[in-house]
């Protein structure tokens, strides 16, 4: 299963566009160990968070529950609640 197939399986209403396919191809290379680092630059509201921050870690942990992941935000300041 690929990251995009996993996303469509876990969120059936996910609407895939060409840029999602391109991003998913890159994420698949990361999952296969062919790419060790990936920086994603896309405009706001184009699906980065859904694919990279929500679905991809779940995809990886589903394949390897012992995998250790680090999720780091890009914001330099934290908003207080």
mmCIF file of N, CA and C in Angstrom, residues 2 11 24-25 36-37 42 50 58 72 75 80:
data_model
loop_
_atom_site.group_PDB
_atom_site.id
_atom_site.type_symbol
_atom_site.label_atom_id
_atom_site.label_comp_id
_atom_site.label_asym_id
_atom_site.label_seq_id
_atom_site.Cartn_x
_atom_site.Cartn_y
_atom_site.Cartn_z
ATOM 1 N N UNK A 2 0.476 2.239 -0.717
ATOM 2 C CA UNK A 2 1.218 3.505 -0.803
ATOM 3 C C UNK A 2 0.617 4.520 0.171
ATOM 4 N N UNK A 11 -9.541 7.987 4.681
ATOM 5 C CA UNK A 11 -10.405 9.166 4.497
ATOM 6 C C UNK A 11 -10.993 9.099 3.086
ATOM 7 N N UNK A 24 2.783 12.508 -2.683
ATOM 8 C CA UNK A 24 2.701 11.116 -2.244
ATOM 9 C C UNK A 24 3.820 10.273 -2.837
ATOM 10 N N UNK A 25 4.236 10.576 -4.069
ATOM 11 C CA UNK A 25 5.371 9.865 -4.671
ATOM 12 C C UNK A 25 6.633 10.101 -3.847
ATOM 13 N N UNK A 36 16.168 10.144 2.624
ATOM 14 C CA UNK A 36 16.274 10.269 4.079
ATOM 15 C C UNK A 36 15.722 11.577 4.613
ATOM 16 N N UNK A 37 15.688 12.589 3.781
ATOM 17 C CA UNK A 37 15.184 13.899 4.205
ATOM 18 C C UNK A 37 14.312 14.479 3.103
ATOM 19 N N UNK A 42 4.679 24.030 -0.084
ATOM 20 C CA UNK A 42 3.439 24.195 -0.845
ATOM 21 C C UNK A 42 2.661 25.344 -0.222
ATOM 22 N N UNK A 50 -2.447 17.358 5.995
ATOM 23 C CA UNK A 50 -3.208 16.114 5.928
ATOM 24 C C UNK A 50 -2.325 14.949 5.507
ATOM 25 N N UNK A 58 0.930 7.941 10.486
ATOM 26 C CA UNK A 58 0.066 6.781 10.754
ATOM 27 C C UNK A 58 0.386 5.648 9.793
ATOM 28 N N UNK A 72 8.148 17.933 14.094
ATOM 29 C CA UNK A 72 8.609 19.245 14.535
ATOM 30 C C UNK A 72 7.873 20.338 13.764
ATOM 31 N N UNK A 75 6.811 26.670 13.215
ATOM 32 C CA UNK A 75 6.598 27.948 13.897
ATOM 33 C C UNK A 75 7.646 28.154 14.974
ATOM 34 N N UNK A 80 -0.391 30.319 23.111
ATOM 35 C CA UNK A 80 -0.897 29.802 24.392
ATOM 36 C C UNK A 80 -2.404 29.662 24.327
#
